[in-house]
Short mmCIF file of C-alpha atoms in Angstrom, two decimals:
data_model
loop_
_atom_site.label_atom_id
_atom_site.label_comp_id
_atom_site.label_asym_id
_atom_site.label_seq_id
_atom_site.Cartn_x
_atom_site.Cartn_y
_atom_site.Cartn_z
CA MET Z 1 72.87 168.15 -35.73
CA VAL Z 2 74.51 165.03 -37.44
CA ALA Z 3 72.12 162.03 -39.00
CA PRO Z 4 72.62 158.41 -38.05
CA GLY Z 5 72.91 157.01 -41.82
CA ALA Z 6 75.68 160.42 -42.69
CA LEU Z 7 77.92 159.66 -38.99
CA ALA Z 8 78.03 155.78 -39.30
CA ALA Z 9 79.03 156.84 -43.37
CA VAL Z 10 82.33 158.86 -42.74
CA PHE Z 11 83.39 156.54 -39.53
CA ASP Z 12 83.50 153.57 -42.45
CA ARG Z 13 86.41 155.40 -43.93
CA LEU Z 14 87.98 157.49 -41.62
CA ASP Z 15 90.69 155.19 -40.28
CA GLY Z 16 93.71 156.28 -42.04
CA LEU Z 17 93.00 159.34 -42.73
CA PRO Z 18 95.02 162.63 -42.36
CA LEU Z 19 93.82 164.33 -39.45
CA PRO Z 20 92.91 167.78 -41.90
CA VAL Z 21 91.09 165.43 -43.95
CA ALA Z 22 89.19 163.30 -41.80
CA ALA Z 23 88.05 166.77 -39.66
CA ARG Z 24 86.64 167.79 -43.27
CA GLU Z 25 84.80 165.16 -43.92
CA LEU Z 26 83.16 164.47 -39.75
CA ALA Z 27 81.64 168.45 -41.18
CA ARG Z 28 80.24 167.62 -44.14
CA ALA Z 29 78.18 165.13 -41.94
CA ALA Z 30 77.52 167.27 -40.12
CA VAL Z 31 79.06 165.70 -36.73
CA PRO Z 32 81.30 169.26 -34.89
CA VAL Z 33 84.24 169.28 -34.48
CA PHE Z 34 87.53 171.98 -32.67
CA PRO Z 35 91.24 171.11 -32.31
CA CYS Z 36 92.97 170.18 -29.61
CA VAL Z 37 96.81 169.52 -29.11
CA PRO Z 38 98.67 167.08 -30.92
CA GLY Z 39 99.25 163.62 -29.18
CA GLU Z 40 96.49 165.16 -26.48
CA LYS Z 41 92.83 165.55 -25.29
CA THR Z 42 93.09 168.38 -24.27
CA PRO Z 43 90.95 171.66 -26.74
CA ILE Z 44 93.60 174.69 -28.46
CA VAL Z 45 90.90 176.93 -28.84
CA PRO Z 46 89.66 178.82 -26.68
CA SER Z 47 86.34 177.11 -25.00
CA GLY Z 48 87.02 174.07 -26.53
CA PHE Z 49 84.34 171.87 -28.00
CA ARG Z 50 81.26 175.24 -27.19
CA ARG Z 51 83.93 176.41 -30.10
CA ALA Z 52 83.09 173.29 -32.36
CA THR Z 53 81.69 174.47 -35.81
CA THR Z 54 80.62 172.59 -39.06
CA ASP Z 55 81.88 175.37 -41.11
CA PRO Z 56 84.64 174.76 -43.68
CA ARG Z 57 87.23 177.49 -43.66
CA ARG Z 58 86.90 177.52 -39.92
CA VAL Z 59 87.64 173.88 -40.12
CA ALA Z 60 89.93 174.07 -43.00
CA GLY Z 61 91.65 177.09 -41.60
CA TRP Z 62 92.45 175.18 -37.70
CA TRP Z 63 93.90 172.08 -39.46
CA ARG Z 64 95.51 174.78 -41.65
CA TRP Z 65 97.19 176.56 -38.03
CA GLN Z 66 97.06 172.79 -36.81
CA PRO Z 67 97.25 170.04 -39.23
CA GLY Z 68 98.39 167.58 -36.49
CA ALA Z 69 95.87 168.69 -34.48
CA ASN Z 70 93.47 165.71 -32.97
CA ILE Z 71 90.22 165.36 -33.90
CA GLY Z 72 86.86 166.41 -30.87
CA ILE Z 73 83.37 166.04 -30.67
CA PRO Z 74 80.97 167.82 -28.68
CA THR Z 75 78.69 164.74 -27.08
CA GLY Z 76 75.40 165.69 -26.12
CA ALA Z 77 72.25 168.22 -28.22
CA ALA Z 78 75.61 170.35 -29.88
CA SER Z 79 76.01 167.25 -32.05
CA GLY Z 80 73.59 164.83 -31.71
CA LEU Z 81 75.26 162.62 -30.09
CA VAL Z 82 75.85 160.76 -26.86
CA VAL Z 83 78.94 158.26 -25.61
CA ILE Z 84 79.56 156.06 -23.66
CA ASP Z 85 83.80 155.95 -22.36
CA VAL Z 86 84.29 152.03 -20.96
CA ASP Z 87 87.43 152.30 -19.39
CA VAL Z 88 89.70 150.05 -18.57
CA HIS Z 89 92.42 152.41 -15.18
CA GLY Z 90 92.49 150.14 -12.14
CA VAL Z 91 89.29 148.75 -12.85
CA ASP Z 92 87.76 146.48 -16.27
CA GLY Z 93 84.79 148.92 -17.78
CA TYR Z 94 84.50 145.72 -20.52
CA ALA Z 95 82.54 144.06 -17.97
CA ALA Z 96 80.22 146.35 -16.43
CA TYR Z 97 79.17 148.06 -20.25
CA ALA Z 98 78.76 143.85 -21.18
CA GLN Z 99 76.47 143.32 -18.42
CA ALA Z 100 74.23 146.06 -18.17
CA THR Z 101 74.64 145.09 -22.45
CA ARG Z 102 72.81 141.49 -21.37
CA ALA Z 103 70.50 143.38 -19.14
CA GLY Z 104 69.42 145.57 -22.17
CA LEU Z 105 70.08 149.10 -21.78
CA ILE Z 106 73.15 148.67 -24.51
CA PRO Z 107 71.54 149.16 -28.13
CA VAL Z 108 73.45 147.71 -30.49
CA PRO Z 109 75.81 151.19 -30.54
CA LEU Z 110 76.10 152.99 -33.86
CA ALA Z 111 79.95 153.19 -33.96
CA THR Z 112 82.24 151.81 -31.70
CA VAL Z 113 85.82 153.45 -31.24
CA THR Z 114 89.31 151.68 -29.44
CA THR Z 115 90.77 154.32 -27.90
CA PRO Z 116 94.48 153.96 -27.28
CA THR Z 117 94.75 152.66 -24.04
CA GLY Z 118 92.24 150.28 -24.24
CA GLY Z 119 89.34 151.45 -23.64
CA ARG Z 120 85.51 152.29 -26.19
CA HIS Z 121 83.91 155.05 -26.84
CA ALA Z 122 80.35 154.03 -27.76
CA TYR Z 123 78.26 155.84 -30.00
CA PHE Z 124 74.41 156.99 -30.33
CA PRO Z 125 72.11 159.12 -31.36
CA ALA Z 126 70.85 161.58 -28.71
CA MET Z 127 67.34 161.14 -27.57
CA PRO Z 128 65.49 164.70 -29.34
CA ALA Z 129 64.51 167.46 -27.01
CA ARG Z 130 65.36 165.79 -23.89
CA VAL Z 131 69.08 166.42 -21.57
CA GLN Z 132 71.38 163.39 -21.25
CA ARG Z 133 74.09 165.44 -19.27
CA SER Z 134 77.70 163.39 -18.44
CA TRP Z 135 78.34 160.98 -15.14
CA ALA Z 136 81.44 158.65 -14.76
CA VAL Z 137 80.59 155.48 -12.65
CA GLY Z 138 84.28 154.76 -11.84
CA ARG Z 139 83.21 151.83 -10.09
CA ALA Z 140 81.67 150.17 -13.10
CA GLY Z 141 84.39 152.36 -15.27
CA VAL Z 142 81.82 153.71 -17.87
CA ASP Z 143 81.24 156.75 -18.34
CA CYS Z 144 79.06 158.73 -20.37
CA ARG Z 145 79.45 161.96 -22.21
CA GLY Z 146 76.59 163.40 -23.07
CA ASP Z 147 75.62 167.40 -22.55
CA GLY Z 148 78.39 169.70 -20.99
CA GLY Z 149 81.29 166.53 -22.40
CA TYR Z 150 83.29 165.68 -25.98
CA VAL Z 151 85.64 163.09 -27.48
CA ILE Z 152 87.72 162.33 -29.31
CA ALA Z 153 87.31 161.26 -32.19
CA PRO Z 154 89.55 158.56 -34.99
CA PRO Z 155 91.69 159.20 -36.78
CA SER Z 156 93.51 161.20 -33.33
CA VAL Z 157 96.24 160.45 -32.03
CA LEU Z 158 97.78 160.09 -27.91
CA ARG Z 159 101.47 159.05 -27.84
CA LEU Z 160 102.02 156.74 -24.60
CA ASP Z 161 105.11 156.14 -23.84
CA GLY Z 162 106.75 158.40 -26.69
CA ALA Z 163 104.64 156.68 -29.09
CA PRO Z 164 101.98 157.01 -31.16
CA VAL Z 165 98.77 155.22 -30.73
CA SER Z 166 95.10 156.34 -32.62
CA TYR Z 167 91.85 155.55 -31.75
CA ARG Z 168 90.43 153.25 -34.55
CA VAL Z 169 87.90 152.82 -35.71
CA GLU Z 170 86.27 148.50 -35.17
CA GLN Z 171 82.94 148.78 -36.34
CA VAL Z 172 79.65 150.83 -37.91
CA ALA Z 173 76.38 149.60 -37.32
CA SER Z 174 74.72 148.46 -41.11
CA GLY Z 175 71.45 149.25 -40.41
CA ALA Z 176 69.10 151.32 -37.97
CA VAL Z 177 69.87 152.15 -34.25
CA GLU Z 178 68.04 152.57 -31.04
CA PRO Z 179 69.03 155.38 -28.50
CA VAL Z 180 71.08 154.74 -25.18
CA ASP Z 181 68.86 156.01 -22.15
CA ALA Z 182 71.53 157.33 -20.45
CA VAL Z 183 69.50 157.01 -16.55
CA ARG Z 184 69.17 154.01 -16.75
CA LEU Z 185 72.43 152.98 -17.67
CA ARG Z 186 73.89 155.04 -14.62
CA ASP Z 187 71.37 153.37 -12.57
CA PHE Z 188 71.75 149.85 -13.31
CA LEU Z 189 75.61 150.30 -12.52
CA ASP Z 190 75.52 152.88 -9.79
CA PRO Z 191 72.23 152.97 -7.83
CA ARG Z 192 71.09 155.48 -6.09
CA PRO Z 193 71.64 155.09 -1.74
CA PRO Z 194 67.88 154.60 -0.23
CA ARG Z 195 67.65 158.52 1.03
CA ARG Z 196 67.41 159.07 4.44
CA PRO Z 197 64.10 159.84 6.43
CA VAL Z 198 63.97 163.55 6.97
CA ARG Z 199 64.27 165.51 10.72
CA GLU Z 200 61.68 167.68 10.53
CA SER Z 201 64.16 170.73 11.72
CA GLN Z 202 66.23 169.22 8.44
CA PRO Z 203 65.39 171.31 5.40
CA VAL Z 204 65.42 169.75 2.13
CA VAL Z 205 68.15 171.06 0.00
CA GLY Z 206 66.53 171.57 -4.19
CA ARG Z 207 68.87 171.12 -7.00
CA GLU Z 208 68.85 175.03 -6.73
CA ASP Z 209 71.23 174.62 -3.83
CA ALA Z 210 73.91 172.30 -5.77
CA ASP Z 211 73.70 174.94 -8.99
CA ARG Z 212 74.47 177.02 -7.09
CA LEU Z 213 77.40 175.31 -5.47
CA ALA Z 214 78.29 174.45 -8.47
CA ALA Z 215 78.21 177.57 -9.90
CA TRP Z 216 80.36 178.95 -7.38
CA LEU Z 217 83.09 176.26 -6.69
CA SER Z 218 83.75 176.17 -11.12
CA ARG Z 219 84.97 180.44 -10.09
CA GLN Z 220 87.52 179.03 -7.19
CA ILE Z 221 90.55 178.86 -8.70
CA LYS Z 222 93.25 175.68 -8.18
CA GLY Z 223 95.03 174.76 -4.59
CA ASP Z 224 92.62 173.86 -2.38
CA ARG Z 225 89.52 173.70 -4.25
CA ASN Z 226 89.07 170.13 -3.51
CA TYR Z 227 88.57 170.89 0.52
CA LYS Z 228 85.96 173.02 -0.94
CA LEU Z 229 84.04 170.47 -3.43
CA PHE Z 230 84.42 168.24 0.25
CA TRP Z 231 82.59 170.94 1.81
CA ALA Z 232 80.11 171.73 -1.02
CA ALA Z 233 79.17 168.09 -1.13
CA CYS Z 234 78.91 167.55 2.37
CA ARG Z 235 75.86 169.92 2.40
CA LEU Z 236 74.09 168.42 -0.57
CA ALA Z 237 73.99 165.32 1.21
CA GLU Z 238 72.86 166.21 4.29
CA GLY Z 239 69.98 168.17 2.65
CA ASN Z 240 69.33 164.99 1.21
CA VAL Z 241 69.98 166.06 -1.97
CA PRO Z 242 70.64 162.63 -4.55
CA VAL Z 243 74.34 161.85 -5.07
CA SER Z 244 73.01 161.15 -8.72
CA ASP Z 245 72.14 164.87 -8.64
CA ALA Z 246 75.50 166.48 -6.76
CA VAL Z 247 77.73 164.97 -8.90
CA ASP Z 248 76.27 165.75 -11.84
CA ALA Z 249 75.90 169.65 -10.87
CA LEU Z 250 79.32 169.93 -9.48
CA VAL Z 251 80.95 168.09 -12.11
CA ARG Z 252 80.20 170.62 -14.72
CA ALA Z 253 81.51 172.59 -12.53
CA GLU Z 254 84.74 172.23 -15.29
CA GLN Z 255 87.34 171.89 -12.37
CA PRO Z 256 90.31 171.32 -15.28
CA ASP Z 257 93.31 171.15 -12.22
CA PHE Z 258 91.00 167.66 -11.74
CA GLY Z 259 89.16 165.35 -13.30
CA GLU Z 260 85.82 163.93 -13.49
CA ARG Z 261 86.74 160.33 -11.46
CA GLU Z 262 87.85 162.85 -8.57
CA ILE Z 263 85.61 164.80 -8.30
CA THR Z 264 83.11 161.78 -8.41
CA ARG Z 265 84.85 160.24 -5.70
CA THR Z 266 85.63 163.36 -3.62
CA VAL Z 267 81.16 163.72 -3.64
CA TYR Z 268 81.39 159.94 -2.90
CA SER Z 269 82.84 160.33 -0.07
CA ALA Z 270 81.30 163.38 0.73
CA TYR Z 271 78.52 161.04 1.21
CA ARG Z 272 79.13 158.04 2.89
CA SER Z 273 81.71 160.37 5.12
CA VAL Z 274 77.71 162.67 5.54
CA GLY Z 275 75.96 158.75 6.42
CA ALA Z 276 78.57 157.40 8.47
CA GLY Z 277 77.42 160.17 11.57
CA ALA Z 278 81.38 162.27 11.27
CA ALA Z 279 80.10 165.00 9.67
CA ARG Z 280 80.32 166.57 12.74
CA ARG Z 281 84.09 165.79 12.92
CA GLU Z 282 85.41 165.39 9.43
CA ARG Z 283 82.91 168.30 7.08
CA PRO Z 284 85.91 171.52 6.98
CA ALA Z 285 85.00 174.70 8.23
CA THR Z 286 83.13 176.97 6.07
CA PRO Z 287 85.12 178.58 2.78
CA ALA Z 288 85.22 182.92 3.05
CA SER Z 289 82.13 183.86 1.12
CA PRO Z 290 79.97 181.17 0.62
CA PRO Z 291 77.12 180.91 -2.07
CA ALA Z 292 73.61 182.60 -0.81
CA GLY Z 293 71.34 181.21 -0.27
CA ARG Z 294 69.23 178.50 2.70
CA LEU Z 295 72.78 176.48 2.31
CA ALA Z 296 74.97 180.14 3.48
CA ARG Z 297 72.56 180.92 6.35
CA ARG Z 298 73.52 177.25 8.03
CA ASP Z 299 76.70 177.11 8.24
CA PRO Z 300 78.78 179.95 11.03
CA ALA Z 301 80.91 182.96 9.18
CA PRO Z 302 84.88 182.45 8.88
CA ARG Z 303 86.48 182.75 11.97
CA ALA Z 304 88.31 186.06 12.00
CA GLY Z 305 91.25 185.66 9.66
CA ALA Z 306 90.28 183.00 7.52
CA ALA Z 307 91.29 183.46 4.70
CA ARG Z 308 89.33 185.47 1.83
CA GLY Z 309 90.66 183.67 -1.26
CA LEU Z 310 92.96 180.61 -2.81
CA GLY Z 311 96.89 181.08 -3.42
#
């Protein structure tokens, strides 16, 4: 796990370094790294960020093989780093970030990085012995990269409209830094709706059901998986699972054909549908082979001739 002082020292000299040298310097500072497609954010190596390492031989070998590879850093417990990602696509995430800073929810970052699209990555030390999951609040334009996530580090380059644009170090803290409480930050940016009263005949769905549905969803072939995601989110909404827990579980389903923002929008759409009393009219038919457990028993068996898989 990286020491905050070591990270600040290496970030202070990343700009302008060749990518192989920058990857080596990060690994020397105990920051695990892995290679991504040159000019893109997609991992090159199988299993992606789970293969991240500080081993100097492996790091050197990866960047000899792909000298132009971008540098990925896993977030959360894997590196001891949590990154708050400010987006500018459609929503000005800087406004929400500034509001949360004024509210005392975002301390001085260990380092801030300007992304090629004009956003910002704010790096913080992870809270020791505490799980900090990744999440996305699309309407605020702010995401958290924690356990199960990764970021692209400077001086990596994205190709935008055919031109290379670099990640640039904006600022490095000169003194001690504090972790960010990502749970409080999310609750501030996206307050949880009040829980609906539970009818006596309505069973309460637990977090284990959310995890089971997420595991089942991750095994589905891409195609109409968004349809099945909506179905799964409706089941969780009807079971009074908090929407934040549903998003956490379903984002971890790792669906490469659509990202966290699309998943978050679909989950919120399902919760709105159920909350408005329209679940019976709009709820999708039960997909084939639903996961075992209480959720599976509540829905009727698929109609004869229903598809057994996705094409």
